[in-house]
Tab-separated table of C-alpha atoms in Angstrom:
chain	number	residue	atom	x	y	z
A	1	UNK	CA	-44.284	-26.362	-45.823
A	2	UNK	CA	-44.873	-25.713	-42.253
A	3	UNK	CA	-47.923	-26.172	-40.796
A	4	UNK	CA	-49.226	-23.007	-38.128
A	5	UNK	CA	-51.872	-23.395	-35.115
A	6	UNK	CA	-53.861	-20.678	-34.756
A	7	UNK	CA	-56.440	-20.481	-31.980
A	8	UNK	CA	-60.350	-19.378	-32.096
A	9	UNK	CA	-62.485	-17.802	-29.223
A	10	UNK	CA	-64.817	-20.816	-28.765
A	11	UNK	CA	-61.375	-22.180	-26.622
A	12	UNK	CA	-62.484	-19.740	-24.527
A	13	UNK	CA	-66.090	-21.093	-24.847
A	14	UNK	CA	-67.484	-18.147	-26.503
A	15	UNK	CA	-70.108	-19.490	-28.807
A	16	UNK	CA	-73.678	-17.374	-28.058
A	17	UNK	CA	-72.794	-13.843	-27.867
A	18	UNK	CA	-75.951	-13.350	-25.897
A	19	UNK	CA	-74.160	-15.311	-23.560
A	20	UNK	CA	-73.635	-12.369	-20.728
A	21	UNK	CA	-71.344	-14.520	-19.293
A	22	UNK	CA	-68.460	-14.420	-21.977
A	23	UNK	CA	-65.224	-13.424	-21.510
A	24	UNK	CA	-64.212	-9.770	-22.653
A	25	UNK	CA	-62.435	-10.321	-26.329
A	26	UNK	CA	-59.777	-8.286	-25.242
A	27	UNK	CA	-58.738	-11.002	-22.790
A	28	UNK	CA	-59.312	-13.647	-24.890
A	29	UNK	CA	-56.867	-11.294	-27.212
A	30	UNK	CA	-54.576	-11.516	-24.784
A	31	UNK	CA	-54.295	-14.758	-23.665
A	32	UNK	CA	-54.136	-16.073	-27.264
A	33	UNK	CA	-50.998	-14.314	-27.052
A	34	UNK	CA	-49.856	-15.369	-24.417
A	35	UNK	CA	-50.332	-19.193	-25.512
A	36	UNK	CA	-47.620	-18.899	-28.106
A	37	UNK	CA	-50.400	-18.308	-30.674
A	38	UNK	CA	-49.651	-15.959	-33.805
A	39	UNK	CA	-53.102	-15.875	-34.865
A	40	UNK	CA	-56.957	-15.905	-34.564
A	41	UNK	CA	-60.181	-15.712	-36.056
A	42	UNK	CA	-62.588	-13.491	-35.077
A	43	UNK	CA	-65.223	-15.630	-33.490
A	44	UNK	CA	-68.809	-15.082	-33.626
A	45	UNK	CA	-70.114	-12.064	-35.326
A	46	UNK	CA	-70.452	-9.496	-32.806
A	47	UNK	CA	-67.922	-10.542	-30.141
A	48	UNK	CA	-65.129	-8.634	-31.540
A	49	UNK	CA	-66.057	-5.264	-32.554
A	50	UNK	CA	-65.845	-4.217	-36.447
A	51	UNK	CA	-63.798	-1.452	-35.734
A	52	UNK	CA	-60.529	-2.013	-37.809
A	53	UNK	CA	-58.670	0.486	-35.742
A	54	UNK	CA	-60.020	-0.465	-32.220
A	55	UNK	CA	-58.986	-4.120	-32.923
A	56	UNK	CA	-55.795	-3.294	-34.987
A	57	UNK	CA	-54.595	-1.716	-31.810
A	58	UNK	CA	-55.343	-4.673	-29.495
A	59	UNK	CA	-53.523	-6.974	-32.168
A	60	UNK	CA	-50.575	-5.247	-32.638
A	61	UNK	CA	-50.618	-5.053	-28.232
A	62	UNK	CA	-50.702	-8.749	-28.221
A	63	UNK	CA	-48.496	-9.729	-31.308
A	64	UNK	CA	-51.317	-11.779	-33.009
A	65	UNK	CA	-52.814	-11.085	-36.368
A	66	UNK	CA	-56.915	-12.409	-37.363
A	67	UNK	CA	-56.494	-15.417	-39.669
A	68	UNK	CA	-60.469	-16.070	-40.170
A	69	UNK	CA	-64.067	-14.430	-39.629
A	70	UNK	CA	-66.545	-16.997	-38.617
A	71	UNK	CA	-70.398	-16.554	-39.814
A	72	UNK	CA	-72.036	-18.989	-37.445
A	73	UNK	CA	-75.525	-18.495	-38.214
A	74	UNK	CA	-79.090	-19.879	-39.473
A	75	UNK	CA	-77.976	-21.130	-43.241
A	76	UNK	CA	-81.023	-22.339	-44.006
A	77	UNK	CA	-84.261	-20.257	-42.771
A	78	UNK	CA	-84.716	-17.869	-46.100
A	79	UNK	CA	-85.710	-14.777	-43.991
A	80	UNK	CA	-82.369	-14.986	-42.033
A	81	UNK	CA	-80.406	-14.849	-45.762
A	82	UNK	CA	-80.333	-10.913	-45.923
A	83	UNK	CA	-78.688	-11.268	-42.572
A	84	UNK	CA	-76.002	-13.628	-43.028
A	85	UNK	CA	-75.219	-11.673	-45.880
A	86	UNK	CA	-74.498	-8.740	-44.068
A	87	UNK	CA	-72.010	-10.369	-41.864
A	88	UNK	CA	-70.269	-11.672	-44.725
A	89	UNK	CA	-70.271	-8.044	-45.968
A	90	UNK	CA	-68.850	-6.563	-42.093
A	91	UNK	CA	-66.513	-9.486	-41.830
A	92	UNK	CA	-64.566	-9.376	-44.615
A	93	UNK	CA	-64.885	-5.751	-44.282
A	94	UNK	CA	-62.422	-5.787	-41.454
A	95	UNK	CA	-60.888	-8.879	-41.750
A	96	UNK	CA	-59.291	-7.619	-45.707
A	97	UNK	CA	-57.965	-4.672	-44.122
A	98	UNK	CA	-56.036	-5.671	-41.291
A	99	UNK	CA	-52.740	-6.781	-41.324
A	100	UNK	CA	-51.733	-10.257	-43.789
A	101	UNK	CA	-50.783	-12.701	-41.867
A	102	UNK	CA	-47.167	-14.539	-43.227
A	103	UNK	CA	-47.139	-17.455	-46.308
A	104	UNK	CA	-45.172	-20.180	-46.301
A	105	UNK	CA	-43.706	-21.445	-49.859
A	106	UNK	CA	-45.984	-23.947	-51.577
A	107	UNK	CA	-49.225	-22.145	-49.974
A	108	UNK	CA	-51.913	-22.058	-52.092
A	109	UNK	CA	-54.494	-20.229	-50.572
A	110	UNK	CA	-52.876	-17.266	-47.962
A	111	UNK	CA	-55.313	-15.785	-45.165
A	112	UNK	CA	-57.539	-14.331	-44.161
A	113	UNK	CA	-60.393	-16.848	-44.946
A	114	UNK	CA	-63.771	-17.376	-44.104
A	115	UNK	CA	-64.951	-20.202	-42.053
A	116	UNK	CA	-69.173	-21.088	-42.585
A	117	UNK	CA	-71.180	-23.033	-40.029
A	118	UNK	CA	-75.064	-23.366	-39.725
A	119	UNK	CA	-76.616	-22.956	-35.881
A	120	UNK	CA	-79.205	-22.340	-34.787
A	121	UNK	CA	-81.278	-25.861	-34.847
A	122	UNK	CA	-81.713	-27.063	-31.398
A	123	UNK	CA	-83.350	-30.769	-33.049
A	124	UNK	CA	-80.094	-30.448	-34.909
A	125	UNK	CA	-77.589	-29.014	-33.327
A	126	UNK	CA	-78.026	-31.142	-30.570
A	127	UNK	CA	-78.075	-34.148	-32.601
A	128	UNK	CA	-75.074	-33.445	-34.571
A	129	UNK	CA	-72.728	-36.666	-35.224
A	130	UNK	CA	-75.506	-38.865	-34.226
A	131	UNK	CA	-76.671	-40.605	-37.170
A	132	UNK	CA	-79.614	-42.762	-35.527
A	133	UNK	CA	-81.417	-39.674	-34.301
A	134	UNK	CA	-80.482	-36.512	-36.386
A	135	UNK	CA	-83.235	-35.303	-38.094
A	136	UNK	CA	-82.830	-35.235	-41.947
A	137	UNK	CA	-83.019	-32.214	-44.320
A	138	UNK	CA	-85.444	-32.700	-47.303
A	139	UNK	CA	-84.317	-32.046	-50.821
A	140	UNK	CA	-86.281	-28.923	-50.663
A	141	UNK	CA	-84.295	-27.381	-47.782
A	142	UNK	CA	-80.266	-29.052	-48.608
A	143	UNK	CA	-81.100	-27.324	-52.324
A	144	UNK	CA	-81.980	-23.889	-49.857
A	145	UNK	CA	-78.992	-23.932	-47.830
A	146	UNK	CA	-76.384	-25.299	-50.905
A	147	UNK	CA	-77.818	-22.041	-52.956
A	148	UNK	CA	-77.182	-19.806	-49.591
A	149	UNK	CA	-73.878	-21.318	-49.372
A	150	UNK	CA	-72.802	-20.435	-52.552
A	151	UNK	CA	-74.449	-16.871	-52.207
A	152	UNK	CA	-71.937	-16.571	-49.773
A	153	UNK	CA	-69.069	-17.767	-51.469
A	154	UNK	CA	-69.662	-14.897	-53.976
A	155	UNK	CA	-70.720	-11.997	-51.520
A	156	UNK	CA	-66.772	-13.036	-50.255
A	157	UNK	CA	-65.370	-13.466	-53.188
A	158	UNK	CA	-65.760	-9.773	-54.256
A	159	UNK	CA	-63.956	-8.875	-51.380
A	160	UNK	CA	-61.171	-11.076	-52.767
A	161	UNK	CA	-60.768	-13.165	-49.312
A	162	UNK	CA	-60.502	-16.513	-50.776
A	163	UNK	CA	-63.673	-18.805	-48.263
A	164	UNK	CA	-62.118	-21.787	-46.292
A	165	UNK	CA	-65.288	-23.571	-45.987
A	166	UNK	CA	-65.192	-25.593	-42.626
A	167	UNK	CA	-67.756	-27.733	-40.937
A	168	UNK	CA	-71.922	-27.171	-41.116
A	169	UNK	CA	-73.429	-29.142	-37.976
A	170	UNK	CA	-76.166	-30.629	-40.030
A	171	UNK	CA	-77.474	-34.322	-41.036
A	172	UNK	CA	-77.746	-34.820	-44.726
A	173	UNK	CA	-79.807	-36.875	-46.336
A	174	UNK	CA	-82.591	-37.847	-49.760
A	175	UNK	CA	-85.405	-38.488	-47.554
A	176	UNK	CA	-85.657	-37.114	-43.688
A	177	UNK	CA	-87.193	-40.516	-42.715
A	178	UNK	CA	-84.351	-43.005	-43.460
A	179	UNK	CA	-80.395	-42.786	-42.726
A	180	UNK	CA	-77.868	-41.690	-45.383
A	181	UNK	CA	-74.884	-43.735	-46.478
A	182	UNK	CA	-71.565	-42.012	-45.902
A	183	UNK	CA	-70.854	-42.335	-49.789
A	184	UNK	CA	-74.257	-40.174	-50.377
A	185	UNK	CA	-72.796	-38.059	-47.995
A	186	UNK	CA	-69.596	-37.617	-49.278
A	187	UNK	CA	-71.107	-36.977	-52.996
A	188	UNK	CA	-73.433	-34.584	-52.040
A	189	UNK	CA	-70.724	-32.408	-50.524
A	190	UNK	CA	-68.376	-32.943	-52.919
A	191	UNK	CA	-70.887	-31.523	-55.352
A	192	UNK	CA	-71.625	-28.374	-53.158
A	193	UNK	CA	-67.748	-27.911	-52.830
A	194	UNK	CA	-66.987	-27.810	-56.584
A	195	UNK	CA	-69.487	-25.287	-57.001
A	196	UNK	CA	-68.026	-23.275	-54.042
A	197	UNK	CA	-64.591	-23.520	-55.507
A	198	UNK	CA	-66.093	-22.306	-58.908
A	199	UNK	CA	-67.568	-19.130	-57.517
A	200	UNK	CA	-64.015	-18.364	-55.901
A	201	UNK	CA	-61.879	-19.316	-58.552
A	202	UNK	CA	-60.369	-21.987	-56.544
A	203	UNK	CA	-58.788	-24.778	-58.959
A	204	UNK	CA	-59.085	-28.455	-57.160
């Protein structure tokens, strides 16, 4: 099975789309194209607009089709929950509707998917990877973002997009006062993922 590179706007360092200083999405459109690419997620929510025909038409311009939407938001903070669940609901609004991108034989999962990252923790975020000074989540809040998690997983699963969970920049651990072993790592999200794939259907 061949393996395909598709390209995302934070090469083009869009990450804040406060940021007033981004570049306009239809150039990032169009040098994606340019670059050989075939395809590209949709980058924050908000930087491309949800407007299936506005961004069909800019696709079809530059030969590229959307392979992903991104929610890169606040997973954890219960009052931001309605939210993120709205841009799960616009996403894969737009992002079921355009244009499939090609399968290769032996795929087991065809686009588009739906890629999941927490943000919004500067004590985190900042911290991410570093395992001697990133704070710790407490039981109380990993159980809070794991059940907002899979809350997503089903909001997209009605739309039939199957999720591609990718990375959450967070620090895991039993206790927010000592370090977690990578094997208490690796269980703990190996737990959240089989519930993820049970919500979506998705056989191991």
């Amino acid at each position: 099975m061949a393996i395909h590179i598709t390209g995302a706007p934070c090469c083009w360092g869009v990450d804040d789309v406060k940021n007033p200083y981004l570049p306009p999405w239809q150039k990032v459109l169009y040098e994606a194209g340019q670059a050989g690419y075939k395809a590209i997620e949709l980058g924050p929510y908000g930087y491309l607009p949800l407007d299936i025909d506005v961004v069909s038409k800019e696709l079809e311009k530059n030969h590229i089709g959307i392979v992903a939407g991104t929610i890169f938001d606040d997973l954890l903070a219960e009052d931001n929950y309605p939210n993120v669940l709205k841009q799960v609901d616009d996403i894969c609004g737009i992002i079921t509707k355009l244009p499939k991108l090609p399968t290769e034989p032996g795929q087991r999962y065809p686009a588009p998917y739906l890629t999941v990252m927490d943000w919004g923790h500067d004590e985190r975020d900042y911290n991410a990877g570093h395992s001697d000074r990133a704070p710790r989540l407490s039981d109380e809040d990993w159980a809070r973002m794991m059940g907002h998690i899979k809350g997503i997983a089903e909001k997209a699963a009605s739309w039939a997009s199957g999720p591609l969970f990718t990375r959450t920049p967070v620090a895991i651990s039993n206790s927010p006062m000592r370090s977690t072993s990578s094997r208490g790592i690796s269980r703990r999200m190996s737990q959240a993922s089989a519930s993820i794939r049970a919500i979506c259907g998705i056989r191991a």
